[in-house]
PDB file of C-alpha atoms in Angstrom:
ATOM      1  CA  MET A 191      99.695  82.769  -1.089  1.00 50.00           C
ATOM      2  CA  LYS A 192      98.723  80.284  -3.737  1.00 64.00           C
ATOM      3  CA  ARG A 193      95.959  80.824  -6.267  1.00 70.00           C
ATOM      4  CA  PRO A 194      92.343  80.157  -5.282  1.00 74.00           C
ATOM      5  CA  VAL A 195      91.442  76.510  -5.791  1.00 87.00           C
ATOM      6  CA  LEU A 196      87.878  77.124  -6.965  1.00 91.00           C
ATOM      7  CA  PRO A 197      87.869  78.831 -10.390  1.00 91.00           C
ATOM      8  CA  ASP A 198      86.710  82.428 -10.542  1.00 91.00           C
ATOM      9  CA  PRO A 199      83.341  82.799 -12.256  1.00 93.00           C
ATOM     10  CA  CYS A 200      83.216  85.028 -15.333  1.00 93.00           C
ATOM     11  CA  PRO A 201      82.068  88.546 -14.273  1.00 92.00           C
ATOM     12  CA  GLU A 202      80.113  89.099 -17.503  1.00 95.00           C
ATOM     13  CA  TRP A 203      78.284  85.797 -17.063  1.00 95.00           C
ATOM     14  CA  LEU A 204      77.453  86.628 -13.436  1.00 93.00           C
ATOM     15  CA  ALA A 205      76.168  90.080 -14.381  1.00 93.00           C
ATOM     16  CA  SER A 206      73.786  88.535 -16.943  1.00 95.00           C
ATOM     17  CA  LEU A 207      72.064  86.162 -14.505  1.00 94.00           C
ATOM     18  CA  ASP A 208      68.455  86.612 -13.444  1.00 94.00           C
ATOM     19  CA  GLU A 209      67.336  85.857  -9.879  1.00 93.00           C
ATOM     20  CA  ALA A 210      66.747  82.118 -10.418  1.00 95.00           C
ATOM     21  CA  ALA A 211      70.034  81.575 -12.277  1.00 96.00           C
ATOM     22  CA  LEU A 212      71.884  83.593  -9.649  1.00 96.00           C
ATOM     23  CA  HIS A 213      70.479  81.353  -6.919  1.00 96.00           C
ATOM     24  CA  GLN A 214      71.536  78.271  -8.886  1.00 97.00           C
ATOM     25  CA  ALA A 215      75.049  79.704  -9.273  1.00 97.00           C
ATOM     26  CA  LEU A 216      75.226  80.030  -5.481  1.00 97.00           C
ATOM     27  CA  LEU A 217      74.066  76.442  -5.000  1.00 97.00           C
ATOM     28  CA  ASP A 218      76.614  75.233  -7.556  1.00 97.00           C
ATOM     29  CA  ARG A 219      79.410  77.126  -5.803  1.00 97.00           C
ATOM     30  CA  VAL A 220      78.444  75.690  -2.413  1.00 97.00           C
ATOM     31  CA  GLU A 221      78.405  72.215  -3.969  1.00 97.00           C
ATOM     32  CA  ALA A 222      81.884  72.715  -5.483  1.00 97.00           C
ATOM     33  CA  ALA A 223      83.259  73.960  -2.143  1.00 97.00           C
ATOM     34  CA  TRP A 224      81.634  71.041  -0.299  1.00 97.00           C
ATOM     35  CA  GLN A 225      83.093  68.513  -2.762  1.00 96.00           C
ATOM     36  CA  LEU A 226      86.537  70.041  -2.248  1.00 96.00           C
ATOM     37  CA  CYS A 227      86.160  69.751   1.528  1.00 96.00           C
ATOM     38  CA  ARG A 228      85.067  66.127   1.203  1.00 96.00           C
ATOM     39  CA  HIS A 229      88.469  65.235  -0.266  1.00 92.00           C
ATOM     40  CA  TYR A 230      89.853  65.913   3.217  1.00 90.00           C
ATOM     41  CA  HIS A 231      86.853  64.941   5.328  1.00 94.00           C
ATOM     42  CA  PRO A 232      84.721  62.348   3.450  1.00 95.00           C
ATOM     43  CA  GLU A 233      82.063  62.187   6.187  1.00 95.00           C
ATOM     44  CA  LEU A 234      81.338  65.920   5.973  1.00 96.00           C
ATOM     45  CA  PRO A 235      77.545  66.319   5.690  1.00 96.00           C
ATOM     46  CA  ARG A 236      76.174  68.353   2.793  1.00 97.00           C
ATOM     47  CA  PRO A 237      74.923  71.688   4.141  1.00 97.00           C
ATOM     48  CA  MET A 238      71.459  72.978   3.364  1.00 97.00           C
ATOM     49  CA  VAL A 239      71.489  76.459   1.803  1.00 96.00           C
ATOM     50  CA  TRP A 240      69.174  79.378   2.595  1.00 95.00           C
ATOM     51  CA  CYS A 241      69.184  82.937   1.342  1.00 92.00           C
ATOM     52  CA  ASP A 242      67.299  84.334   4.320  1.00 88.00           C
ATOM     53  CA  LEU A 243      70.058  86.209   6.124  1.00 84.00           C
ATOM     54  CA  ARG A 244      69.414  89.933   6.531  1.00 78.00           C
ATOM     55  CA  GLY A 245      71.385  92.869   7.768  1.00 75.00           C
ATOM     56  CA  LYS A 246      75.100  93.480   7.442  1.00 76.00           C
ATOM     57  CA  CYS A 247      76.247  89.861   7.605  1.00 81.00           C
ATOM     58  CA  ALA A 248      77.031  88.250   4.224  1.00 85.00           C
ATOM     59  CA  GLY A 249      76.930  84.641   5.333  1.00 90.00           C
ATOM     60  CA  GLN A 250      76.621  82.332   8.310  1.00 92.00           C
ATOM     61  CA  ALA A 251      77.307  78.689   9.024  1.00 93.00           C
ATOM     62  CA  HIS A 252      74.256  77.706  11.065  1.00 92.00           C
ATOM     63  CA  TYR A 253      74.933  74.373  12.746  1.00 91.00           C
ATOM     64  CA  GLY A 254      71.551  74.151  14.479  1.00 90.00           C
ATOM     65  CA  ARG A 255      69.702  74.364  11.168  1.00 91.00           C
ATOM     66  CA  GLY A 256      72.297  72.225   9.452  1.00 94.00           C
ATOM     67  CA  GLY A 257      73.515  74.512   6.740  1.00 96.00           C
ATOM     68  CA  LEU A 258      74.700  77.816   5.393  1.00 97.00           C
ATOM     69  CA  ARG A 259      72.743  81.051   5.327  1.00 95.00           C
ATOM     70  CA  PHE A 260      73.461  83.835   2.864  1.00 93.00           C
ATOM     71  CA  ASN A 261      72.334  87.429   2.447  1.00 88.00           C
ATOM     72  CA  ARG A 262      70.418  87.659  -0.841  1.00 90.00           C
ATOM     73  CA  VAL A 263      70.804  91.458  -1.147  1.00 85.00           C
ATOM     74  CA  LEU A 264      74.564  91.447  -0.588  1.00 86.00           C
ATOM     75  CA  TYR A 265      74.933  88.509  -2.968  1.00 92.00           C
ATOM     76  CA  ARG A 266      72.958  90.249  -5.710  1.00 89.00           C
ATOM     77  CA  GLU A 267      75.092  93.394  -5.368  1.00 88.00           C
ATOM     78  CA  ASN A 268      78.494  91.658  -4.937  1.00 87.00           C
ATOM     79  CA  ARG A 269      78.196  88.546  -7.079  1.00 92.00           C
ATOM     80  CA  GLN A 270      81.866  87.957  -7.917  1.00 92.00           C
ATOM     81  CA  ALA A 271      83.259  88.578  -4.436  1.00 90.00           C
ATOM     82  CA  PHE A 272      80.423  86.631  -2.866  1.00 92.00           C
ATOM     83  CA  LEU A 273      81.113  83.457  -4.812  1.00 95.00           C
ATOM     84  CA  THR A 274      84.896  83.691  -4.552  1.00 94.00           C
ATOM     85  CA  GLU A 275      85.173  84.777  -0.908  1.00 93.00           C
ATOM     86  CA  VAL A 276      81.969  84.413   1.123  1.00 95.00           C
ATOM     87  CA  VAL A 277      81.056  80.867   0.073  1.00 96.00           C
ATOM     88  CA  PRO A 278      84.544  79.457   0.881  1.00 96.00           C
ATOM     89  CA  HIS A 279      84.559  81.456   4.136  1.00 95.00           C
ATOM     90  CA  GLU A 280      81.329  79.835   5.320  1.00 96.00           C
ATOM     91  CA  MET A 281      82.272  76.395   3.992  1.00 97.00           C
ATOM     92  CA  ALA A 282      85.534  76.633   5.971  1.00 96.00           C
ATOM     93  CA  HIS A 283      83.435  77.191   9.121  1.00 95.00           C
ATOM     94  CA  TRP A 284      81.262  74.214   8.158  1.00 96.00           C
ATOM     95  CA  LEU A 285      84.298  71.964   7.701  1.00 96.00           C
ATOM     96  CA  VAL A 286      86.090  73.030  10.889  1.00 95.00           C
ATOM     97  CA  ARG A 287      82.952  72.533  12.963  1.00 95.00           C
ATOM     98  CA  HIS A 288      82.600  68.949  11.725  1.00 94.00           C
ATOM     99  CA  LEU A 289      86.178  67.952  12.522  1.00 91.00           C
ATOM    100  CA  SER A 290      86.677  65.814  15.654  1.00 82.00           C
ATOM    101  CA  ASP A 291      87.489  68.817  17.898  1.00 86.00           C
ATOM    102  CA  GLY A 292      85.719  71.414  15.757  1.00 82.00           C
ATOM    103  CA  HIS A 293      83.259  72.392  18.449  1.00 86.00           C
ATOM    104  CA  ARG A 294      86.236  73.654  20.505  1.00 89.00           C
ATOM    105  CA  ALA A 295      87.800  75.710  17.696  1.00 89.00           C
ATOM    106  CA  ARG A 296      87.525  79.483  17.760  1.00 91.00           C
ATOM    107  CA  PRO A 297      85.321  80.803  14.917  1.00 88.00           C
ATOM    108  CA  HIS A 298      88.185  82.491  13.033  1.00 93.00           C
ATOM    109  CA  GLY A 299      90.987  80.655  14.785  1.00 93.00           C
ATOM    110  CA  ARG A 300      93.976  78.692  13.566  1.00 94.00           C
ATOM    111  CA  GLU A 301      91.923  75.808  12.127  1.00 95.00           C
ATOM    112  CA  TRP A 302      89.664  78.079  10.101  1.00 95.00           C
ATOM    113  CA  ARG A 303      92.622  80.147   8.825  1.00 95.00           C
ATOM    114  CA  THR A 304      94.420  76.950   7.804  1.00 95.00           C
ATOM    115  CA  VAL A 305      91.410  75.754   5.802  1.00 95.00           C
ATOM    116  CA  MET A 306      91.095  79.139   4.069  1.00 95.00           C
ATOM    117  CA  GLU A 307      94.779  79.261   3.143  1.00 95.00           C
ATOM    118  CA  ARG A 308      95.639  75.652   2.410  1.00 95.00           C
ATOM    119  CA  LEU A 309      92.385  74.215   1.124  1.00 95.00           C
ATOM    120  CA  PHE A 310      90.796  77.196  -0.627  1.00 95.00           C
ATOM    121  CA  GLY A 311      93.988  79.169  -1.392  1.00 94.00           C
ATOM    122  CA  LEU A 312      92.467  82.388  -0.034  1.00 93.00           C
ATOM    123  CA  GLU A 313      93.538  85.044   2.408  1.00 92.00           C
ATOM    124  CA  PRO A 314      91.651  84.337   5.656  1.00 92.00           C
ATOM    125  CA  ARG A 315      89.712  87.611   5.989  1.00 88.00           C
ATOM    126  CA  VAL A 316      87.206  87.777   8.798  1.00 84.00           C
ATOM    127  CA  THR A 317      84.996  90.579   7.474  1.00 80.00           C
ATOM    128  CA  HIS A 318      83.765  91.672   4.054  1.00 76.00           C
ATOM    129  CA  ARG A 319      83.928  95.139   2.553  1.00 74.00           C
ATOM    130  CA  PHE A 320      80.473  95.298   0.976  1.00 69.00           C
ATOM    131  CA  ASP A 321      78.211  98.338   0.956  1.00 64.00           C
ATOM    132  CA  VAL A 322      75.440  97.260   3.314  1.00 61.00           C
ATOM    133  CA  GLY A 323      73.116 100.245   2.732  1.00 61.00           C
ATOM    134  CA  ARG A 324      70.259  98.304   1.131  1.00 61.00           C
ATOM    135  CA  ALA A 325      70.958  95.065   3.017  1.00 60.00           C
ATOM    136  CA  SER A 326      70.702  96.703   6.398  1.00 60.00           C
ATOM    137  CA  PRO A 327      67.649  96.025   8.563  1.00 59.00           C
ATOM    138  CA  THR A 328      67.311  99.825   8.657  1.00 58.00           C
ATOM    139  CA  PRO A 329      67.456 100.709   4.947  1.00 67.00           C
ATOM    140  CA  TYR A 330      65.360 103.885   4.958  1.00 78.00           C
ATOM    141  CA  ARG A 331      67.382 107.072   5.286  1.00 83.00           C
ATOM    142  CA  TYR A 332      66.057 110.238   6.924  1.00 88.00           C
ATOM    143  CA  HIS A 333      67.888 113.454   7.704  1.00 90.00           C
ATOM    144  CA  CYS A 334      67.633 116.461   9.945  1.00 91.00           C
ATOM    145  CA  GLY A 335      69.865 119.487  10.449  1.00 89.00           C
ATOM    146  CA  CYS A 336      72.717 117.606  12.078  1.00 90.00           C
ATOM    147  CA  GLN A 337      72.867 113.974  10.896  1.00 88.00           C
ATOM    148  CA  GLU A 338      71.373 111.017   9.035  1.00 85.00           C
ATOM    149  CA  HIS A 339      68.961 108.576  10.666  1.00 84.00           C
ATOM    150  CA  PHE A 340      68.094 105.083   9.415  1.00 80.00           C
ATOM    151  CA  PHE A 341      64.604 103.645   9.846  1.00 79.00           C
ATOM    152  CA  THR A 342      63.289 100.108   9.777  1.00 78.00           C
ATOM    153  CA  SER A 343      60.493  99.229   7.349  1.00 77.00           C
ATOM    154  CA  ARG A 344      57.933  99.560  10.135  1.00 82.00           C
ATOM    155  CA  ARG A 345      59.069 102.999  11.299  1.00 86.00           C
ATOM    156  CA  HIS A 346      59.333 104.170   7.678  1.00 89.00           C
ATOM    157  CA  SER A 347      55.744 103.027   7.061  1.00 88.00           C
ATOM    158  CA  LEU A 348      54.544 104.917  10.139  1.00 93.00           C
ATOM    159  CA  ALA A 349      56.363 108.053   8.958  1.00 92.00           C
ATOM    160  CA  ARG A 350      54.845 107.728   5.460  1.00 91.00           C
ATOM    161  CA  ASN A 351      51.394 107.506   7.075  1.00 94.00           C
ATOM    162  CA  GLY A 352      51.832 110.797   8.927  1.00 93.00           C
ATOM    163  CA  ARG A 353      53.733 110.020  12.120  1.00 94.00           C
ATOM    164  CA  ARG A 354      56.382 112.678  12.849  1.00 93.00           C
ATOM    165  CA  TYR A 355      59.833 111.912  14.243  1.00 93.00           C
ATOM    166  CA  ARG A 356      62.246 114.493  15.622  1.00 93.00           C
ATOM    167  CA  CYS A 357      65.995 114.361  16.094  1.00 90.00           C
ATOM    168  CA  LEU A 358      66.977 114.098  19.734  1.00 88.00           C
ATOM    169  CA  SER A 359      70.017 116.321  19.125  1.00 87.00           C
ATOM    170  CA  CYS A 360      68.692 119.244  17.059  1.00 92.00           C
ATOM    171  CA  ALA A 361      64.899 118.715  17.518  1.00 91.00           C
ATOM    172  CA  GLN A 362      64.212 119.109  13.773  1.00 93.00           C
ATOM    173  CA  THR A 363      61.612 116.922  12.085  1.00 93.00           C
ATOM    174  CA  LEU A 364      63.191 114.026  10.217  1.00 92.00           C
ATOM    175  CA  VAL A 365      62.709 114.061   6.443  1.00 92.00           C
ATOM    176  CA  TYR A 366      62.858 110.996   4.195  1.00 90.00           C
ATOM    177  CA  GLN A 367      65.809 110.987   1.789  1.00 85.00           C
ATOM    178  CA  PRO A 368      65.791 108.191  -0.834  1.00 77.00           C
ATOM    179  CA  PHE A 369      69.106 106.598  -1.748  1.00 58.00           C
ATOM    180  CA  VAL A 370      70.785 108.048  -4.829  1.00 46.00           C
ATOM    181  CA  GLU A 371      72.797 105.713  -7.046  1.00 42.00           C
ATOM    182  CA  HIS A 372      74.778 107.022 -10.026  1.00 39.00           C
ATOM    183  CA  GLY A 373      72.484 110.021 -10.465  1.00 39.00           C
ATOM    184  CA  CYS A 374      69.247 107.989 -10.233  1.00 38.00           C
ATOM    185  CA  VAL A 375      66.940 107.820  -7.258  1.00 38.00           C
ATOM    186  CA  VAL A 376      66.535 104.248  -6.058  1.00 41.00           C
ATOM    187  CA  ALA A 377      62.954 103.679  -5.030  1.00 44.00           C
ATOM    188  CA  SER A 378      62.658 102.326  -1.510  1.00 42.00           C
ATOM    189  CA  THR A 379      59.219 103.468  -0.376  1.00 40.00           C
TER     190      THR A 379
END
């Protein structure tokens, strides 16, 4: 495997970025990946970029909307890996889709793997290994006597306003348990 073509961003620099600068770093990385792809496919349209993806997915090439969607929470928590792996991953999808037979290619098929390896110099991994606890659409953790349960924002709000939920297995009332990170409670009320 050859070295990644796009230079790795400095971890200290990434860690120092505020929300606006972090968003600009993402846009700059998408632009650099797009420019690299244009060396091989000059007609490749520039993708729009949104940070509106939620849940466990880090990124998505959305052809109907004409661009790339990214998960803001996962990006904020995994800045280095996001810029070095997720952006090229989604740009590879964007490029393959716009090739003459791209609409027939399998999402993580031969064409996509070739772009990842030969163009971006990266191992063609299909999934990420990010902690998706706070990015999940069910980020509120409750427990009972036998297991953990994860609530959506709506169900969590109902529980905070007095609604009681019971475990279907042990019949105990579910109790809210905030996430603990490095000895500190992370507020998620």
